[in-house]
PDB file of C-alpha atoms and ligand atoms in Angstrom:
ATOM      1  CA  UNK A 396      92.787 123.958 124.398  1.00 70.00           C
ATOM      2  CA  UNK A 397      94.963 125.242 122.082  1.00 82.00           C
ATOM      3  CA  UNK A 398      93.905 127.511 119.258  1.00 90.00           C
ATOM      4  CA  UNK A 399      94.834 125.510 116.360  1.00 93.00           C
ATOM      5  CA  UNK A 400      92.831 122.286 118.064  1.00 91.00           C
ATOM      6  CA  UNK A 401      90.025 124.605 118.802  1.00 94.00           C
ATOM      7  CA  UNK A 402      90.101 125.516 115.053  1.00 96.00           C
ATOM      8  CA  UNK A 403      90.303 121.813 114.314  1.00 97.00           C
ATOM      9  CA  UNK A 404      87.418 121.194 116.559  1.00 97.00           C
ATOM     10  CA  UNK A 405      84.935 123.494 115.122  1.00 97.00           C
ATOM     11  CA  UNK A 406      86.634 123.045 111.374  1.00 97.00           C
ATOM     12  CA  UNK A 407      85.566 118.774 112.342  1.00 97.00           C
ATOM     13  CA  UNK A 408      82.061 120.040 113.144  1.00 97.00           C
ATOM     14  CA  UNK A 409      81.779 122.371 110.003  1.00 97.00           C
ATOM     15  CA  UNK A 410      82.805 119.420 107.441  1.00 97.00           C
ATOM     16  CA  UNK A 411      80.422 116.937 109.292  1.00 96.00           C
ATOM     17  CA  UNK A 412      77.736 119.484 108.410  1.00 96.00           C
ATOM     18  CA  UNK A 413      78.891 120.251 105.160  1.00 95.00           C
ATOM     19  CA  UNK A 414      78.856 116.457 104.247  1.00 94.00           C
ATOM     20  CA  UNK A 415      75.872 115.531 106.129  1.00 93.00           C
ATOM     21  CA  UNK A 416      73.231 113.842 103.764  1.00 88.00           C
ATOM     22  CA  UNK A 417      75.279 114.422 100.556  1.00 95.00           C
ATOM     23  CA  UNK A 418      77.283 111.640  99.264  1.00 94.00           C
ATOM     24  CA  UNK A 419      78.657 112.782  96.060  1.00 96.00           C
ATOM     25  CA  UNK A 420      82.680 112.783  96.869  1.00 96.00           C
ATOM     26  CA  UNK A 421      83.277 115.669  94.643  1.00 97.00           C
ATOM     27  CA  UNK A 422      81.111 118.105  96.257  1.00 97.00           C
ATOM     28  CA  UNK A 423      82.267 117.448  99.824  1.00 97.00           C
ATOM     29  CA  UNK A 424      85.850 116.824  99.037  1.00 98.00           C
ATOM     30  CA  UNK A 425      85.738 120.231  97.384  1.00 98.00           C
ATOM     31  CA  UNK A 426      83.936 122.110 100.117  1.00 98.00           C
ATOM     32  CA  UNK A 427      86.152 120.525 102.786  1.00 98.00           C
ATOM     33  CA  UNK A 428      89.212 121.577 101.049  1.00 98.00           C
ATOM     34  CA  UNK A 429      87.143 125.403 100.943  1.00 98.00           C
ATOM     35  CA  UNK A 430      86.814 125.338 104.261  1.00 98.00           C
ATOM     36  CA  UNK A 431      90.050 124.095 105.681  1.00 98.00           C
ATOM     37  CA  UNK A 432      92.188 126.345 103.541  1.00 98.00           C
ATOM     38  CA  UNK A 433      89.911 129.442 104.676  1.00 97.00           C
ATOM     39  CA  UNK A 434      90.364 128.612 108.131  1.00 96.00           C
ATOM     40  CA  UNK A 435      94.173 128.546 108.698  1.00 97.00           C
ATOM     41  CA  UNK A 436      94.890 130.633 105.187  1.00 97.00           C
ATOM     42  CA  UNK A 437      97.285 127.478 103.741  1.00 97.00           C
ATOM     43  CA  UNK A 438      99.230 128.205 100.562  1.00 97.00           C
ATOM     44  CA  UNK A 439      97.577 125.548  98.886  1.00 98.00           C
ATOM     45  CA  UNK A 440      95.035 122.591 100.291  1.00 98.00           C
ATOM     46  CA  UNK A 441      93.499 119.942  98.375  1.00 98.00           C
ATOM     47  CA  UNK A 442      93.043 116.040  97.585  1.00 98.00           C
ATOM     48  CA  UNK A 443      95.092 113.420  95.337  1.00 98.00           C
ATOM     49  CA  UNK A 444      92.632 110.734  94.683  1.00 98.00           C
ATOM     50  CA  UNK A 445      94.354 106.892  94.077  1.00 98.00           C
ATOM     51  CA  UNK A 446      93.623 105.655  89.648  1.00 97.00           C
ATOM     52  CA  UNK A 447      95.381 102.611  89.562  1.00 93.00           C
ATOM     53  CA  UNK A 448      99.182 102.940  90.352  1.00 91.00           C
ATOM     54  CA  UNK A 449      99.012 106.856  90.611  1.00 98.00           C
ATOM     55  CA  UNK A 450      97.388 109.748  92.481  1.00 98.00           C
ATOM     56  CA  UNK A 451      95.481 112.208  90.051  1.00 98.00           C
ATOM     57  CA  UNK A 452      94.396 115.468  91.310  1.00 98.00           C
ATOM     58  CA  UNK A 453      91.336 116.297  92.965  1.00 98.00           C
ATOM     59  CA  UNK A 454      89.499 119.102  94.181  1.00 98.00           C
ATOM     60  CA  UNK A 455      91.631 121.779  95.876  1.00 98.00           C
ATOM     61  CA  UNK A 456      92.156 125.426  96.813  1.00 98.00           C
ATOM     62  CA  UNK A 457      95.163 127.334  95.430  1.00 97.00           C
ATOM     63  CA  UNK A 458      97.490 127.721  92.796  1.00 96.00           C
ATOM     64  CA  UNK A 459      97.396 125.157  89.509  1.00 96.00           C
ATOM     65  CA  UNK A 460      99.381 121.892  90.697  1.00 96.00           C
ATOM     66  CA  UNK A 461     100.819 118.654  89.220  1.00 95.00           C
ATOM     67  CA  UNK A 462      98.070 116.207  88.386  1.00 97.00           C
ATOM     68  CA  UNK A 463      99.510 113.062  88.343  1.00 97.00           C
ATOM     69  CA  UNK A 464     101.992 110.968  91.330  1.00 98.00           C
ATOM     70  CA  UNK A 465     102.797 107.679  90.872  1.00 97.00           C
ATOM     71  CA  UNK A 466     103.169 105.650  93.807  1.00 97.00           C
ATOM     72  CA  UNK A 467     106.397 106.188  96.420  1.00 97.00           C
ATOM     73  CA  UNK A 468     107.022 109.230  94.546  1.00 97.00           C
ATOM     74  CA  UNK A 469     107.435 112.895  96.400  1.00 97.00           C
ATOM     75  CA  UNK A 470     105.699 113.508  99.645  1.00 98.00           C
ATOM     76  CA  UNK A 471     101.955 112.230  98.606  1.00 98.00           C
ATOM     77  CA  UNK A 472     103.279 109.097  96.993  1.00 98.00           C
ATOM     78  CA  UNK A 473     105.209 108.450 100.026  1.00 98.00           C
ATOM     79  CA  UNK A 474     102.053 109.309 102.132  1.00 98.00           C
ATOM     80  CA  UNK A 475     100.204 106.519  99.910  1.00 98.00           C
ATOM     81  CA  UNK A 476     103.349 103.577 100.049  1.00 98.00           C
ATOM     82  CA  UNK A 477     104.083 104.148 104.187  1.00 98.00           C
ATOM     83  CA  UNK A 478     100.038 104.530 105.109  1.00 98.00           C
ATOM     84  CA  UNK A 479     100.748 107.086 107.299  1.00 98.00           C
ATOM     85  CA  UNK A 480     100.694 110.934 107.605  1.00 98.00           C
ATOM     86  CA  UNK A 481     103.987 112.549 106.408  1.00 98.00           C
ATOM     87  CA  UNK A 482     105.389 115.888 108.035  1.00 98.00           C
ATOM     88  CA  UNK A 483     107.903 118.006 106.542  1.00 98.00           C
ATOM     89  CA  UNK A 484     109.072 120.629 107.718  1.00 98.00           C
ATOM     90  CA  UNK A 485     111.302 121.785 105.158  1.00 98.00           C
ATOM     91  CA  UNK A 486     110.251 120.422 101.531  1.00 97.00           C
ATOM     92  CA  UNK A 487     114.359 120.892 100.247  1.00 96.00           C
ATOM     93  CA  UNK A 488     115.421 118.813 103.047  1.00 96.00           C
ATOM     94  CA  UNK A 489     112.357 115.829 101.460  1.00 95.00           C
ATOM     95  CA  UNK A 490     114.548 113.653  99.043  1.00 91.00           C
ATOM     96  CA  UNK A 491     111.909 113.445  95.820  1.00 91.00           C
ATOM     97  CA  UNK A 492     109.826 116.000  96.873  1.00 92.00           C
ATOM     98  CA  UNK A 493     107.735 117.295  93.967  1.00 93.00           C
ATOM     99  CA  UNK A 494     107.425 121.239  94.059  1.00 91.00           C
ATOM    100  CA  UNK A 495     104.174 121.677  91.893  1.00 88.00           C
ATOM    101  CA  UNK A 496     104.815 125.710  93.643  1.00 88.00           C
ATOM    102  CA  UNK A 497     108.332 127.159  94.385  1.00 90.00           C
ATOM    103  CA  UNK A 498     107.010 128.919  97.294  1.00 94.00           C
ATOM    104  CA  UNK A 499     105.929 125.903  99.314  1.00 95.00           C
ATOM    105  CA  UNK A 500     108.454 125.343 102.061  1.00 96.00           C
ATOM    106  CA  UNK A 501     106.235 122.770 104.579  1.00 98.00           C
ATOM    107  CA  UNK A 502     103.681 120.421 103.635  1.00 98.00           C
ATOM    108  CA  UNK A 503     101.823 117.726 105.698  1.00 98.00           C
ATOM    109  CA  UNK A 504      99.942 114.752 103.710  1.00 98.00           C
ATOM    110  CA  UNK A 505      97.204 112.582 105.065  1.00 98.00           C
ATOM    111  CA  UNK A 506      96.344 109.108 103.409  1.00 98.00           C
ATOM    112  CA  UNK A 507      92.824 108.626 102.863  1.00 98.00           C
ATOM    113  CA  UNK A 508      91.275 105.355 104.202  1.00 97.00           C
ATOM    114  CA  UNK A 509      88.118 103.177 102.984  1.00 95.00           C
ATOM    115  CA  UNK A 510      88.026  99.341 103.851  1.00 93.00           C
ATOM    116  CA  UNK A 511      91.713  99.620 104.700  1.00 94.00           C
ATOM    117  CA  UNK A 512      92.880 101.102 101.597  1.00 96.00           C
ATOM    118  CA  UNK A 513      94.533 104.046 100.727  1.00 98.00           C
ATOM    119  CA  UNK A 514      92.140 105.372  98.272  1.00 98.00           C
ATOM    120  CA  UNK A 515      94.105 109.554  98.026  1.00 98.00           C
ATOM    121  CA  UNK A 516      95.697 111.818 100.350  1.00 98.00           C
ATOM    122  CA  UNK A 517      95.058 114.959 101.825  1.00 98.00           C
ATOM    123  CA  UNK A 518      98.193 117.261 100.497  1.00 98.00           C
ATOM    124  CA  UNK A 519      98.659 121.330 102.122  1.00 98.00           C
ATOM    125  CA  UNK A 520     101.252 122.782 101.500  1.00 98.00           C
ATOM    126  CA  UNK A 521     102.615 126.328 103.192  1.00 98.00           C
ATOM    127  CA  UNK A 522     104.500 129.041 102.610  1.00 97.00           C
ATOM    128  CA  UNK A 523     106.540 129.018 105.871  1.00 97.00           C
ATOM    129  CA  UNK A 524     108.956 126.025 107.054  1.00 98.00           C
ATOM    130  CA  UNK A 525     107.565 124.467 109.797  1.00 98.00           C
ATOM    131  CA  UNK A 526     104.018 125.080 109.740  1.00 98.00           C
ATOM    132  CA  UNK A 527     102.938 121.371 110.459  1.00 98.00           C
ATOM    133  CA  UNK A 528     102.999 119.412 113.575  1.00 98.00           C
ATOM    134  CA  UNK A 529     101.007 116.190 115.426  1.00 97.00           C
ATOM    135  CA  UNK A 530      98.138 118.707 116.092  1.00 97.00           C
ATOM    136  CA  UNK A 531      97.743 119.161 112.580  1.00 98.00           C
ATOM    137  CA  UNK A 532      98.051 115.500 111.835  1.00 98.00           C
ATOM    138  CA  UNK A 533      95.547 114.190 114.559  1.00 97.00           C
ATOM    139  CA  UNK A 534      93.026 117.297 113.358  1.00 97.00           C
ATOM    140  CA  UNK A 535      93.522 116.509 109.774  1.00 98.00           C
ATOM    141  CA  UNK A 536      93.491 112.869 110.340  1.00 97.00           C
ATOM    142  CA  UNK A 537      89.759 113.405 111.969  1.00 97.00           C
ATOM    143  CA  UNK A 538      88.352 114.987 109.276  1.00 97.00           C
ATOM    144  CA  UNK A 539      89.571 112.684 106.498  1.00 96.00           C
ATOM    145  CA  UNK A 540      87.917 110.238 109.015  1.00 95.00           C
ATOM    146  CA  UNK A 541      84.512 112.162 108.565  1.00 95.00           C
ATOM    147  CA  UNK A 542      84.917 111.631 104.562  1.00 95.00           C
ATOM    148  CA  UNK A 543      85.975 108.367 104.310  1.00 90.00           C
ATOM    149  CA  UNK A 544      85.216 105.179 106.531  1.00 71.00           C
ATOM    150  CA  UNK A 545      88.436 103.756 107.637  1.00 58.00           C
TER     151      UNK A 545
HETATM  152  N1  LIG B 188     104.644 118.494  96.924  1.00 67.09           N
HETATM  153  C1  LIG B 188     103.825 117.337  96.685  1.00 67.09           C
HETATM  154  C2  LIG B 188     103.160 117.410  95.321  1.00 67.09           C
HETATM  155  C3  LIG B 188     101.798 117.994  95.352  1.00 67.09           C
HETATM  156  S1  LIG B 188     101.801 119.682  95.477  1.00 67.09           S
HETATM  157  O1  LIG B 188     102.510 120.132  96.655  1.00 67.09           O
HETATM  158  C4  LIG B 188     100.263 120.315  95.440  1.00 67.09           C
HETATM  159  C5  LIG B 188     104.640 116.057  96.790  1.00 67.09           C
HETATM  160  O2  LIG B 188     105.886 116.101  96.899  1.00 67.09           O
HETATM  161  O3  LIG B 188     104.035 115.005  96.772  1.00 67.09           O
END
């Protein structure tokens, strides 16, 4: 095993923990984004959740951001429209990508699932290009699994 899926593995079994038996969505979308940024040390980790046609910002670790996305728009929007991760490994090279930070250079963005809807998106964002790959999608995509019931 690798040792980013190892840190996905035990990162999976903190959140279930973290979540277990509480069921307000602020508290554990807040402590999950605590614990994943402390894990790998991401520029900037957090949640967009869906209010009507746009994403407002959720709980999150890191520098101030943009609160409001409207649908299709930059990476999360276009996380939310194509219902399906989004990788990018260079954010200048992302046609409408909104830079909340100048130093971001890679971000990966999970859509958040309940009953088949996209309800938000997991957004990080690092300082380094490249930083993201299908590891980080499949371990990413498990623990917005753990929040949310597809
Ligand atoms: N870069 C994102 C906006 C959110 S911030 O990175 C926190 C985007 O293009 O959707």
């Amino acid at each position: 095993m690798s040792d980013k899926s190892e840190k996905y593995a035990l990162l999976q079994k903190q959140v279930a923990s973290l979540t277990a038996g509480e069921t307000n969505l602020t508290a554990n979308l807040a402590n999950t984004a605590a614990a994943i940024h402390e894990a790998f040390g991401f520029w900037w980790t957090g949640f967009y959740l869906v209010e009507e046609k746009q994403l407002v910002l959720g709980p999150f670790q890191g520098p101030v951001a943009c609160t409001r996305i409207p649908y299709g728009k930059g990476v999360c929007g276009t996380a939310w429209q194509r219902r399906e991760t989004v990788i990018v490994p260079d954010v200048e090279e992302f046609p409408g990508h909104i830079a909340c930070s100048s130093a971001s250079r890679s971000e990966i963005v999970v859509p958040l699932f309940r009953e088949g809807e996209v309800v938000g998106v997991l957004d990080i964002d690092s300082r380094e290009l490249a930083t993201f790959d299908a590891e980080d999608a499949a371990g990413l995509e498990a623990i917005a699994a753990l929040l949310f019931q597809a």
